[in-house]
Structure formats: structure tokens, C-alpha cells
XYZ file of C-alpha atoms in Angstrom:
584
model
C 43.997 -9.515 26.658
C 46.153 -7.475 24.086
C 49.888 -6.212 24.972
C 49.132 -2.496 23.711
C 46.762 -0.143 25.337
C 45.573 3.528 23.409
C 46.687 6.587 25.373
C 44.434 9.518 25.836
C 44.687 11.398 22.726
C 43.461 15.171 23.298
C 40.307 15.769 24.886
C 37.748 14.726 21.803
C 40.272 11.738 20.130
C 39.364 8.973 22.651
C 36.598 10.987 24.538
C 34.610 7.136 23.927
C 37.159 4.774 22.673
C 36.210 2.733 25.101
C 32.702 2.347 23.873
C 34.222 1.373 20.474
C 37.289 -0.842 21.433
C 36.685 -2.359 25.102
C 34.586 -5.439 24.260
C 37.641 -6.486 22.022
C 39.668 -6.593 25.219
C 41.821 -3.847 23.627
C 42.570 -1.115 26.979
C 41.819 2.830 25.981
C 42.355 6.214 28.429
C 39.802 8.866 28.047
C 41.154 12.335 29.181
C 39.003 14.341 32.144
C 39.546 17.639 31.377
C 36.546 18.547 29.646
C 33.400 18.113 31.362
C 31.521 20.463 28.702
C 33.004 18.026 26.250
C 31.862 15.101 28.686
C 27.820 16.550 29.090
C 27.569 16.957 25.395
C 28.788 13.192 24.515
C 26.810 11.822 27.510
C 23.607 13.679 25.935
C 24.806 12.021 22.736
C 25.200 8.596 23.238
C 21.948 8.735 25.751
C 19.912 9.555 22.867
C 21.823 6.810 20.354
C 21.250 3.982 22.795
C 17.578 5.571 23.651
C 19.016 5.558 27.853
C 17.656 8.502 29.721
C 19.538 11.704 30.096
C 18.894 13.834 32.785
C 20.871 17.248 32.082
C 23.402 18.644 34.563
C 23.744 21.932 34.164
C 26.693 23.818 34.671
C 25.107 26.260 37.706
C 24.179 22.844 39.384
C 26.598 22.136 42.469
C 29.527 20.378 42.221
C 28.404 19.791 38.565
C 31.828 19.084 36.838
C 32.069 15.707 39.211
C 28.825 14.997 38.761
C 28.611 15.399 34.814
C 31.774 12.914 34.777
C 30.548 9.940 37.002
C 27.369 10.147 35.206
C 28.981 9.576 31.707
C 31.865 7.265 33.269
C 28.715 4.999 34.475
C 26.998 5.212 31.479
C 30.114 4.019 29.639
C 30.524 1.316 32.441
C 26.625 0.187 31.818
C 27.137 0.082 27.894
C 30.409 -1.835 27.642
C 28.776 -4.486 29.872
C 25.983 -4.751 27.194
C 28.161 -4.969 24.472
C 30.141 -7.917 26.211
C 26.640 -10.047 26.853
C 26.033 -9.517 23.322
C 29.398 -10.311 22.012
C 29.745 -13.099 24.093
C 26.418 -14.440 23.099
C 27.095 -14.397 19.244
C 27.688 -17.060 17.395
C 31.637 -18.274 16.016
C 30.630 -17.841 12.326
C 32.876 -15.529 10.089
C 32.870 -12.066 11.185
C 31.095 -12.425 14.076
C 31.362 -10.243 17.341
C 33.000 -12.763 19.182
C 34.991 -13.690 16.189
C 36.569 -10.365 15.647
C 37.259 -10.401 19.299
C 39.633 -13.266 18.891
C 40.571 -12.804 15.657
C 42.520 -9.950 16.916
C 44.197 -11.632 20.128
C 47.705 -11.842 19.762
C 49.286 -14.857 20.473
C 49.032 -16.309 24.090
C 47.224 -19.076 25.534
C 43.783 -17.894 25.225
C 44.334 -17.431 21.191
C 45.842 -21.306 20.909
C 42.656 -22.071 23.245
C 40.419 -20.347 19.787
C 42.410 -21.930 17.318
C 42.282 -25.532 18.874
C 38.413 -24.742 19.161
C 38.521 -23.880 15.204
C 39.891 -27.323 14.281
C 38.129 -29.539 16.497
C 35.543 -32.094 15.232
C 34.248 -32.997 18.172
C 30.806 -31.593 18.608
C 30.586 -31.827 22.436
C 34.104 -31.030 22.639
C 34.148 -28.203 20.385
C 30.326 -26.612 22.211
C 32.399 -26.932 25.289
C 35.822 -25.169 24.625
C 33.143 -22.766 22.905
C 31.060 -21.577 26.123
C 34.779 -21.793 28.399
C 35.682 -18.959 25.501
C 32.373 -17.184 25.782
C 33.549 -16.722 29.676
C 37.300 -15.792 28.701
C 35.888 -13.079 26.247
C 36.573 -9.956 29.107
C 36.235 -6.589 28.317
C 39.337 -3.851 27.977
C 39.647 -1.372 30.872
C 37.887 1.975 30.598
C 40.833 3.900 31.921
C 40.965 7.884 32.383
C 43.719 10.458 32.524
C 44.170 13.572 34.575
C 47.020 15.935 33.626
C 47.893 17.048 37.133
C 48.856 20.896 35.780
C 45.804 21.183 34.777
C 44.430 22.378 38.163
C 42.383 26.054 37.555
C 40.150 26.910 40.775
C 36.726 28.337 39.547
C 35.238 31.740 41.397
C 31.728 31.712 42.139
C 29.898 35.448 42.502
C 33.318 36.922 42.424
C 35.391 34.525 45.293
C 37.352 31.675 44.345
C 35.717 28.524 45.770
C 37.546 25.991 47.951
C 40.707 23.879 46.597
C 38.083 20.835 46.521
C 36.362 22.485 43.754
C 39.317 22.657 41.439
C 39.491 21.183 38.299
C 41.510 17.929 38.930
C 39.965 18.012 42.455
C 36.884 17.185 40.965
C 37.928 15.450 37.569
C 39.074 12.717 41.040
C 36.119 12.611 42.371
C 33.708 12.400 39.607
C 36.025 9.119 38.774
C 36.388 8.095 42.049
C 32.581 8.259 42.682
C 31.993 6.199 39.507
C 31.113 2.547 39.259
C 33.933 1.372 37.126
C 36.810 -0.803 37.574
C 39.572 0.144 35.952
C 42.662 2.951 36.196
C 43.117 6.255 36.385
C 46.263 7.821 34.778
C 48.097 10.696 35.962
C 50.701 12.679 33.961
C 52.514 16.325 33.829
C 54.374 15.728 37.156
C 53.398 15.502 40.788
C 50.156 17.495 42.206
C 50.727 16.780 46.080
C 47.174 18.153 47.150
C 45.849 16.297 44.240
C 47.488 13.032 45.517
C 46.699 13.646 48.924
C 43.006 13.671 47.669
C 43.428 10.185 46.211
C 43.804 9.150 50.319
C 40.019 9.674 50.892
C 38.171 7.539 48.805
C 38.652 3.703 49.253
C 38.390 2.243 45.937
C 41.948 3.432 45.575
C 42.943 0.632 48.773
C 42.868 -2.795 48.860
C 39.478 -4.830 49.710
C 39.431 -7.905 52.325
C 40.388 -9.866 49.135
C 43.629 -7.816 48.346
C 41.875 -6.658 45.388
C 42.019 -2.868 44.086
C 38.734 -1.773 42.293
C 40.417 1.197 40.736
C 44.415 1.550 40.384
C 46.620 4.236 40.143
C 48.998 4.618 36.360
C 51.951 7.481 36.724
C 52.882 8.409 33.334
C 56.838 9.413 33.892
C 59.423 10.220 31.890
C 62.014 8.739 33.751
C 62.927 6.189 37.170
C 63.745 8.857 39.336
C 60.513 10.676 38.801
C 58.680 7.287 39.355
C 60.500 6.726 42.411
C 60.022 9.592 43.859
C 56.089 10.087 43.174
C 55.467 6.147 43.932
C 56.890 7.198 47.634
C 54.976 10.055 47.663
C 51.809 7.657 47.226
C 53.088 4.848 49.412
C 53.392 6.973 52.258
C 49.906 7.367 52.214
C 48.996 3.627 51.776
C 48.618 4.139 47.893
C 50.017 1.646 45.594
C 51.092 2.346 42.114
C 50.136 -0.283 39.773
C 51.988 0.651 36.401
C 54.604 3.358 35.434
C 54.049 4.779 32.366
C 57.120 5.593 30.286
C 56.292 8.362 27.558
C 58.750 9.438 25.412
C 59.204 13.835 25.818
C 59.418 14.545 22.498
C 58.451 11.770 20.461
C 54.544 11.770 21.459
C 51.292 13.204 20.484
C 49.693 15.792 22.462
C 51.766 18.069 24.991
C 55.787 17.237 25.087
C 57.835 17.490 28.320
C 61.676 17.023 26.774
C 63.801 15.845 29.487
C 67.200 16.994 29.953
C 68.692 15.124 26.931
C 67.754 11.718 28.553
C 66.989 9.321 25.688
C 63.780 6.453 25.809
C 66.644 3.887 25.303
C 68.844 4.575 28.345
C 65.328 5.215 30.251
C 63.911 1.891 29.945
C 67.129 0.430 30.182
C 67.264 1.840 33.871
C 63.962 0.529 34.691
C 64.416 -2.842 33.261
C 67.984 -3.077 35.833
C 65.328 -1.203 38.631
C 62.235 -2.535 38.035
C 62.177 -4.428 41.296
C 62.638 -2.095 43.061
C 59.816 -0.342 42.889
C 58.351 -3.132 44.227
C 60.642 -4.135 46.864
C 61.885 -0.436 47.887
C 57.895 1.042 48.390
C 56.071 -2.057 49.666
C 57.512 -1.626 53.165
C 56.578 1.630 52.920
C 53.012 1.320 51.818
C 52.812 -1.484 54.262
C 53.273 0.660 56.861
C 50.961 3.620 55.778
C 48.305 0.984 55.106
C 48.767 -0.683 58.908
C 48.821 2.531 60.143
C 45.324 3.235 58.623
C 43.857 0.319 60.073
C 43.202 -1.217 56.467
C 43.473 -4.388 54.765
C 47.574 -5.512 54.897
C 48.823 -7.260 51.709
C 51.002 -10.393 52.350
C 52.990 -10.497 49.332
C 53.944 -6.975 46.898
C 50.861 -6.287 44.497
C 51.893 -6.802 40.726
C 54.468 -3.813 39.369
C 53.804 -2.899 35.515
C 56.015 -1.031 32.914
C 54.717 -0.171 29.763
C 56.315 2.503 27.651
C 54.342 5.073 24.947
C 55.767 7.424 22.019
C 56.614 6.972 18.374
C 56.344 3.512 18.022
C 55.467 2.346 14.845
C 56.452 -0.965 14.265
C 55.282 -4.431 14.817
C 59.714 -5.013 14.998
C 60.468 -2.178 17.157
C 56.853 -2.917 19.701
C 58.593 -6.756 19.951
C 61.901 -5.404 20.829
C 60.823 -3.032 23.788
C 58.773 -6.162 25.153
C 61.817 -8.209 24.612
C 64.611 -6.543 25.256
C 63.348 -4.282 28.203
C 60.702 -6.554 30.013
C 58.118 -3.973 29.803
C 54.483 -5.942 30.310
C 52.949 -3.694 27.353
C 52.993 -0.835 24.954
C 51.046 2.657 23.769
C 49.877 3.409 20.302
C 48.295 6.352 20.129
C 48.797 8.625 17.119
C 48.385 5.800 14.423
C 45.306 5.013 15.641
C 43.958 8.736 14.565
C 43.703 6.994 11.383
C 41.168 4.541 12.750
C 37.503 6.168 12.339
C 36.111 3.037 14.695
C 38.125 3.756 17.380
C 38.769 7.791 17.622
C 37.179 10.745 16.514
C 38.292 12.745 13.761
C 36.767 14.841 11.311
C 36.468 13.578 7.513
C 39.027 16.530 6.735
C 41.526 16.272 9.457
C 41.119 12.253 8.490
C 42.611 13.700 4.849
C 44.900 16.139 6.244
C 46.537 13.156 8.837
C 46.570 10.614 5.631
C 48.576 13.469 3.725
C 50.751 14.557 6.293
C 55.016 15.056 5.755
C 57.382 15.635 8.303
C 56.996 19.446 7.568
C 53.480 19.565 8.638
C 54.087 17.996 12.494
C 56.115 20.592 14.449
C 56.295 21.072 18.198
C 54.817 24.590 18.710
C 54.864 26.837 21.688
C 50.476 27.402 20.991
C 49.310 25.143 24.427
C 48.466 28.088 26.979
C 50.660 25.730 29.657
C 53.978 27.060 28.028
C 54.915 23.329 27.339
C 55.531 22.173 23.878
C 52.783 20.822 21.788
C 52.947 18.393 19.019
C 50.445 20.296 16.461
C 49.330 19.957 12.771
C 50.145 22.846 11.066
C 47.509 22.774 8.669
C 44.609 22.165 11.126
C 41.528 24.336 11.440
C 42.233 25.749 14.791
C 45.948 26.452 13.341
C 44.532 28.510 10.269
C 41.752 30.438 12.657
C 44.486 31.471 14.756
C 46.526 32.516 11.697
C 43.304 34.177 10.420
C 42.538 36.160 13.456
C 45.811 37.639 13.580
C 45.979 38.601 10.040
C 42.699 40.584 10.707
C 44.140 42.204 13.599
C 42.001 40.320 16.386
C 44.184 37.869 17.599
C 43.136 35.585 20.589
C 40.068 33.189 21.203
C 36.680 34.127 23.213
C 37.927 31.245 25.841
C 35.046 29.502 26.108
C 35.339 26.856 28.768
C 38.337 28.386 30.641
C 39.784 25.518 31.919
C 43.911 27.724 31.299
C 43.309 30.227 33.146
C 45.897 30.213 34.789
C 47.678 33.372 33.935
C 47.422 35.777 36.759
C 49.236 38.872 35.682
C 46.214 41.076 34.284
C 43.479 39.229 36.653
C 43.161 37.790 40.250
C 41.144 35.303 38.690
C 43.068 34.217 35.983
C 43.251 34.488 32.490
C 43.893 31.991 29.185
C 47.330 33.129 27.553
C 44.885 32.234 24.442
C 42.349 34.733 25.195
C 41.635 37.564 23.252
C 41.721 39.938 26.615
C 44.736 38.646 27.508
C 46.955 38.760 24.019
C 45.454 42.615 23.576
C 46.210 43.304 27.537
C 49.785 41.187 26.728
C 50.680 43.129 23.437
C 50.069 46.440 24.629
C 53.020 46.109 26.758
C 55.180 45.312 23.917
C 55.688 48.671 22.009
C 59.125 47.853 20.491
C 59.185 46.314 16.690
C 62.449 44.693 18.059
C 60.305 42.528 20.465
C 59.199 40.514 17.894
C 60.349 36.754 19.512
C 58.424 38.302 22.337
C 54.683 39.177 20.291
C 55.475 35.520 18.121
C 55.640 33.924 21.586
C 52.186 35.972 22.706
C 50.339 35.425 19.271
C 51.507 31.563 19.674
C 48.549 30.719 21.981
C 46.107 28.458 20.768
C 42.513 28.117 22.500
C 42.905 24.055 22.608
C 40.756 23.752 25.283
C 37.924 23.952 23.134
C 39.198 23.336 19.532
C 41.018 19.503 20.762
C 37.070 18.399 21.543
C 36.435 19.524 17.569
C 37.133 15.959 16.421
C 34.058 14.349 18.278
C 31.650 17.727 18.112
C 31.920 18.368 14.320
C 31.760 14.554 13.361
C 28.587 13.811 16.200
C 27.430 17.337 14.723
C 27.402 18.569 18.418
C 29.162 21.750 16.988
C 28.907 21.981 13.130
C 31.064 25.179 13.451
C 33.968 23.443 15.668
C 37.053 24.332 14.684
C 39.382 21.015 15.211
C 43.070 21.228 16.359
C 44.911 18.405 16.221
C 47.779 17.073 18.541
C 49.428 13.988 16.530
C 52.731 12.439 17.020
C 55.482 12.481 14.792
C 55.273 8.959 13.175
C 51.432 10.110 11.766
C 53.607 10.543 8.994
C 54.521 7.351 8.265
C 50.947 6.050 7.689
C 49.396 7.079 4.402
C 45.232 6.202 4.656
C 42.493 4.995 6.876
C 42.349 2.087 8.519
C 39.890 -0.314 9.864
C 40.496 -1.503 13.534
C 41.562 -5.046 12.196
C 44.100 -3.876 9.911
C 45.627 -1.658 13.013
C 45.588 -4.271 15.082
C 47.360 -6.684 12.716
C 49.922 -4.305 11.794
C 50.886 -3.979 15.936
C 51.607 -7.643 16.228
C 53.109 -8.139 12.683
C 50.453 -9.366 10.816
C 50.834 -6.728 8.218
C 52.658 -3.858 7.548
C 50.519 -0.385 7.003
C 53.679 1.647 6.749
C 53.467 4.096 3.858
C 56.879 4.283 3.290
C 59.781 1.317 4.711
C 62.508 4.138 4.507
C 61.515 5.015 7.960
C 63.404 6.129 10.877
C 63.913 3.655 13.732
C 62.109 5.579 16.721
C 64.818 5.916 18.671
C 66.295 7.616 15.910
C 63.614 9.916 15.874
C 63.242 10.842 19.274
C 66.723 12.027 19.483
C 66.517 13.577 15.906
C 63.811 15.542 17.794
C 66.280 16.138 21.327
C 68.981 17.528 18.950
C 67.022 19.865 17.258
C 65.060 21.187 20.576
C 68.774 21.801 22.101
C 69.894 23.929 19.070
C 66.744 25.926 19.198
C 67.449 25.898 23.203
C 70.717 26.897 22.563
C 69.602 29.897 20.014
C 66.912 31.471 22.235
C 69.467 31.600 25.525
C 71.544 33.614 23.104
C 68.771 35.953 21.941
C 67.923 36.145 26.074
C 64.457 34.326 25.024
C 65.405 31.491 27.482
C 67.853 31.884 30.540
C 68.806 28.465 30.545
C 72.735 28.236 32.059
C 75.871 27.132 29.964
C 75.951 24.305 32.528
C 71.998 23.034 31.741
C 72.957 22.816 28.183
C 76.003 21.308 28.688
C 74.717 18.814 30.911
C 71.846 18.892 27.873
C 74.315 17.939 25.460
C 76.310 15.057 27.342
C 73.728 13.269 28.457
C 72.582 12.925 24.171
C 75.976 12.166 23.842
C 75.745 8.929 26.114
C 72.778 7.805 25.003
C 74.137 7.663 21.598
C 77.201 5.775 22.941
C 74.451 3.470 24.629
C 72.488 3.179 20.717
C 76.065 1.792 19.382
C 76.106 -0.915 21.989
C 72.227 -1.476 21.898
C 72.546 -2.174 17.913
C 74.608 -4.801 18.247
C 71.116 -6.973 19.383
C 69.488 -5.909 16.275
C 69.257 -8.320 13.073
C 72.000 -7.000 10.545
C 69.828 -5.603 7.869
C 68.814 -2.626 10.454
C 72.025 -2.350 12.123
C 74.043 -0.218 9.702
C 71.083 1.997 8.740
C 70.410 2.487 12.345
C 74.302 3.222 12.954
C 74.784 5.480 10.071
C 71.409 7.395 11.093
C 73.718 7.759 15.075
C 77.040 9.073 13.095
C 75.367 11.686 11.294
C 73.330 13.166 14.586
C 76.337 12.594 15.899
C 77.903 15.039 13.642
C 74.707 17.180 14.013
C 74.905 17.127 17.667
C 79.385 18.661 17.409
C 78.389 21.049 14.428
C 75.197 23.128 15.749
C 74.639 22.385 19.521
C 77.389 24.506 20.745
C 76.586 26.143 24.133
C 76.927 29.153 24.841
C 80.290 29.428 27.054
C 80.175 29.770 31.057
């Protein structure tokens, strides 16, 4: 219904978007990670909607796949309410059904409302009225599993089978569900984890060609989506959308590629995209015959959508436009949007008020991946508190990082208190300081990203709430109601704070060249053994995508051109002044 979807934001963000957004057709991904997290908001909403909750404890077997089909269901059995009820309401101002396609952008079904708002025709008019009632379809309730994510639990001391592990079962507790929708995978390729995906047939086509529950990569560029949409082919699995996500210019964890800009990536697709139809079909043809399952005559729909930093009803247009993607991501604006995520009334104030000094990439994520983190969250200034008072680390209390084998068989949380104490012993030297900064880093996000939904449900009233946002929070001053967000995607409005803004390509590789200058510092303090050749490499491939931006401006409307090309000449100049690698 809507050409933007809202990525999974944290673990507590978008924990139930769905519940809030879905019946306005509007598409939302709820992350997996956390089935603590999961239990609690099941218990929640159970008790808000007076549904019966039966508790599944976390001794129970295979309770972490159980915990999530049960709440994916009951979010399944509630959205389908919600759409009766909205589609039973009447077309009066303000009005369930009103809001719905109020909010439509324009397509076919919105001139379909609008002729139905003019018409005088009573019988007419009552008609073109129930055909809308029927067109009124609900968003998908998609989910996300970050493949890396993958810690095997021990039970009375042995480490239980690979079936149990956490993605292992985040899959199955989704695949077992009732819902029709996607699931989204992202951090890279898990083969075992894919592999999994082979067992459970809502992931195939039926008799009908249709596929109850499709598969979303998240990539960050064509050769990874390529190479993983083989992977899956091979085993009769069809990928229905590749998700491009900018590295650096995103909320939540940041995988920087080697210098390769959004720009020049979608670019590639647009040129490929066919192929990805054409190139894998044979393939999964092949793998599906093989199977002895249901053979597709023609090759099943191929999206692109791409995520990160947009902020703009202008520069959303131009990546439809110009690249032929089929939709887009907002995520971190929609922090800002108390009916659709959950945040905290003070990390609502502290996101309103946020510069460009208070969103940094930090090394605190336990995975050794950057993080996009607010600097003056709660969970930032416990951390900062606990070291000051000479107990740094967290108590770890859901332990799904622990993944750090070097002090325990069983593996430990590079956020933990045992392991930073364990960690720092090691390092007697005063000289070592990058190397305690890098240990004291750690945040326990695990449990501090579900903050947002425990402290405002007053789950946990002593939550401490990190926050992951993107970059462009910065450009958006208040809150917002999910009308005025909505309006402001498809240039309706404009809820920018300040019109001085950045273009976001601009941004992103602001962002590239200062990660290679801090990449090219650490390799010369020995923090990093990255090779003269990697940065090199680094630094050319920044260097053509600029090249690229020149060309690509030349399609923009001549008001944003010269900003945009005096913003290139001066990273440009950035790029030649500080990003000198080291020589071979």
C-alpha cells in the first residue's frame, strides 16, 4: 500500500510497530533477538487486550521458539481485529478507515478514495465505499534476524545441539508462526542458518505459486546479494527483496564497506537488477524440481528497496526514480513518532535535542562492529558511571553476546563485568591505553536497547535505555504524530528542523571519509592491521564514487546542484589532505 517500509530499530524500538502501524497498510520489521524482551511484551499486550497468557518460562523446552510464535500469533490475531474494525468504520473525518487512506500516497487505490469523496451518487458512492472497505489490507508484520547473532546455550554444563542456537530458534519460532509476511536477514551469510530455512515449507511455493512467508537479504552491495541469493537458490529458496542499507549512514549496528558509496551501489543494481532474476531462477528451478516441489512457470517478482539516512520527501523520490528501486526504509525519524515506536519520554527529549556531536559511531556493541549510539543516553552515562567508580562492565543479564571465548568455554559478553576485570588484568601497561578504551567501550545493549518499550510499558521502571539512532535524527527537531511523518515522506510537508541540511549522499561519505582517517590512524598506532593496499583500495574506490556524484548531479534541479557539488570539492579536499595511507 505505501512505498516505505520501517526497519527494525533495536530490539525494544519496533518490538510492536506492527500492532500500531499495520492496519494503515504501512510495512514494519520487528527484530528476534530478544525473546525475554518478546515474553514480557506478549504478557503485556495479553493483559491490555484482556487475551489469555499462558507463561513460558525460560526452563521450559525449546522455550525461546516457543515464546516467539506465541507473540508472533498473537500479533497476527490482533492486526486482523484491528482491520475488521477499521474496515467497518464509517468515512467521516478522522475515522479509522479515513486515516488509512488519508495517508496513501498517490496510486490508483488513493484516486479510487478521492473519486469516492466527490461523488453524489448515493448508490454509486455506498458502492465504491464497500469495494474500498475490501482494498483496505493490512501492512506486513515482518521480522529480522541478524545472522551473527548466533550464541549456543549450555544446559547443566554441555552446550546443547546447533538447533538450539539463538537464530536456530529465532527461525523456527517464526517459521512455526501463523503469519504471512517476511523475514529479514542481515550481518552477512549464516550457511547452517540458511540451510535451516530448507526444512520448513512455508519458505516454498504452494500448488498456487504462492509463498506464505518470503525471504528479505539486507546487503550492502550486488555482489553480496548475488552470492547469498545462490546460496539460497541452490536449495530451492527464492529471495524476494534485496535490501540495500547504507554501512555507515544507518541506525543501529554499521558494517562500512570498503569505501563503496550508496550511489554507485544502487546504480549497479539498477544496470543488474535482472539478473537476479534471470541468473538464479534456473538455478532455483532446478533445486525446487529436484525436491519434488511445486515448479514456477515464470520468475517470482524481484524487489529492491534501499534503507539509511534518508530524510527527504526529494531525495526518497529520486532513489525511486532514478534507480527503479520498488520502495524505501525510514527508520530513525520515526523514533520521533510515540504511535509507532517505543521510546522513553526522556530519550523522546534527548532525540528532539540532538546535534551532530551527540550521534557518533562507537566501538560499545560486544560484536566489535560499529554502532550508531547517543552519547547522552542512559545506558551511555551508566557505563560512564560504572567506570568512574571503578566497576566497569554490566551483570549480562540475558547473554545473548557471549560470544567471547578467551576466559570461558562457554562464552562470555565483552560487556560483562567478569570479562572487562578478567580482560584488564592482562593489560598492566599505562601505555595500553587504546587497548583498556577499546575494553571499557563495551556496552551491555542486549538488555539496555529493550529499555525503550520496558520503562515506557513500566515492565522495568529501572531500565536503563540505550539508544541506536541514525545520523539524520538530527535533522528533526520534535515529536511527531504518525500523519505528520507520513506526509513529510511523500512531500506533503516538510518536518525538517533545519533546510541547511546535507544531501544524504553527502553524508554517508562525510561519514566513509572520516572512518578511513580514523582507519588510517589506528593501523599506524598498530590498533588495526589493516594493509597499505586495503586502504588504498579504501581510498580509490571514495574517490570514484565522488567522480560518479559529479556526473549524478547533473539530474538534479539547479538549486541543489551547486550546494551538492561544493559539499563533493571540499570532501574532496578532505579525502587528499588527511586520508593518507600509510606507505607499502
Amino acid at each position: 500500500m505505501h512505498t516505505f517500509h520501517i526497519p527494525v530499530m533495536g530490539t525494544g524500538f519496533s518490538i510492536d510497530t506492527p500492532l500500531r502501524v499495520a492496519k494503515y497498510g504501512i510495512s514494519s520489521v520487528i527484530s528476534l533477538v530478544d525473546d525475554v524482551l518478546i515474553e514480557q511484551m506478549r504478557r503485556f499486550h495479553c493483559a491490555r487486550t484482556n487475551e489469555p497468557y499462558l507463561e513460558i518460562g525460560g526452563n521450559e523446552d525449546d522455550c525461546r521458539a516457543r515464546r516467539i510464535t506465541a507473540y508472533l500469533n498473537l500479533l497476527d490475531t490482533l492486526i486482523v481485529r484491528q482491520v475488521a474494525e477499521l474496515q467497518s468504520s464509517p468515512f467521516e473525518a478522522s475515522s479509522e478507515i479515513t486515516r488509512y487512506y488519508e495517508m496513501l500516497p498517490e496510486s490508483p487505490l488513493k484516486s479510487l478514495y478521492s473519486s469516492m469523496l466527490t461523488n453524489t451518487d448515493p448508490n454509486t458512492k455506498a458502492d465504491m465505499q464497500k469495494k474500498l472497505r475490501e482494498l483496505a489490507v493490512p501492512g506486513e508484520i515482518d521480522v529480522n534476524i541478524m545472522t551473527k547473532v548466533d550464541h549456543i546455550p549450555y544446559k547443566n554444563g554441555k552446550a546443547m545441539g546447533p538447533e538450539f542456537s539463538d537464530a536456530m530458534t529465532a527461525l523456527r519460532g517464526y517459521a512455526n508462526s501463523s503469519l504471512c509476511s517476511s523475514i529479514v536477514f542481515s550481518a552477512g551469510m549464516n550457511p547452517k542458518l540458511y540451510g535451516y530455512l530448507a526444512t520448513f515449507d512455508d519458505f516454498f511455493p504452494d500448488n498456487n505459486g504462492f509463498f506464505k512467508k518470503k525471504i528479505i537479504l539486507k546487503v550492502s552491495d550486488y555482489r553480496s546479494a548475488m552470492i547469498q541469493g545462490k546460496f539460497l537458490a541452490k536449495k530451492g529458496l527464492w529471495v524476494s527483496e534485496y535490501r540495500v542499507e547504507s554501512g555507515l549512514n544507518c541506525g543501529g549496528h554499521g558494517f562500512a564497506t570498503k569505501g563503496l558509496l550508496m550511489g554507485p551501489i544502487l546504480e549497479e543494481f539498477r544496470r543488474r537488477k535482472e539478473e537476479l532474476g534471470s541468473k538464479l531462477f534456473p538455478i532455483f528451478s532446478t533445486a525446487i524440481a529436484t525436491e519434488g516441489r511445486t515448479e514456477l512457470k515464470s520468475v517470482p517478482k524481484v524487489r529492491v528497496t534501499a534503507q539509511g539516512g534518508i530524510g527527504t520527501a526529494e531525495e526518497d523520490k529520486f532513489l525511486r526514480n532514478h534507480y527503479e528501486i520498488d520502495g524505501t526504509g525510514w527508520g530513525t525519524p520515526f523514533l520521533l513518532v510515540p504511535e509507532a515506536t517505543n521510546v522513553d519520554d526522556e530519550h523522546l527529549e534527548k532525540l528532539a535535542n540532538a546535534t551532530d556531536k551527540d550521534v557518533y559511531h562507537s566501538q560499545s556493541s560486544p560484536l566489535n562492529v560499529l554502532f550508531s549510539t547517543l552519547r547522552n543516553s542512559a545506558s551511555e552515562e551508566k557505563r560512564l558511571q560504572r567506570i568512574k567508580d571503578g566497576k566497569p562492565g554490566s551483570v549480562c543479564p540475558k547473554g545473548f553476546l557471549q560470544l567471547n571465548t578467551e576466559f570461558s568455554e562457554q562464552g562470555l559478553c565483552t560487556a560483562s563485568s567478569l570479562y572487562q576485570r578478567k580482560k584488564l588484568s592482562q593489560i598492566d601497561n599505562e601505555q595500553q591505553s587504546a587497548e583498556r578504551e577499546q575494553v571499557l567501550s563495551k556496552s551491555c545493549i542486549c538488555h539496555d536497547l529493550a529499555g525503550g518499550a520496558t520503562l515506557k510499558h513500566g515492565i522495568d521502571p529501572e531500565a536503563t535505555t540505550a539508544v541506536c539512532c541514525g545520523p539524520n535524527i538530527v535533522g528533526f527537531n520534535r515529536r511527531f504524530s504518525l500523519e505528520e511523518m507520513v506526509h513529510h515522506i511523500y512531500g506533503r510537508i516538510s518536518l525538517l528542523a533545519d533546510n541547511d541540511r546535507p544531501h544524504m549522499f553527502i553524508k554517508e561519505l562525510k561519514l566513509y571519509v572520516d572512518h578511513l582517517s580514523d582507519q588510517i590512524k589506528q593501523s599506524s598506532m598498530n590498533i588495526l592491521d589493516n594493509t597499505p593496499s586495503y586502504l588504498n583500495e579504501f581510498k580509490d574506490n571514495l574517490l570514484k564514487g565522488i567522480d560518479y556524484y559529479r556526473k549524478l548531479a547533473e539530474n538534479f534541479v539547479e538549486e541543489r546542484r551547486g550546494r551538492f557539488l561544493g559539499d563533493l570539492q571540499r570532501l574532496r579536499d578532505s579525502l587528499d589532505s588527511t586520508c593518507k595511507p600509510l606507505p607499502a
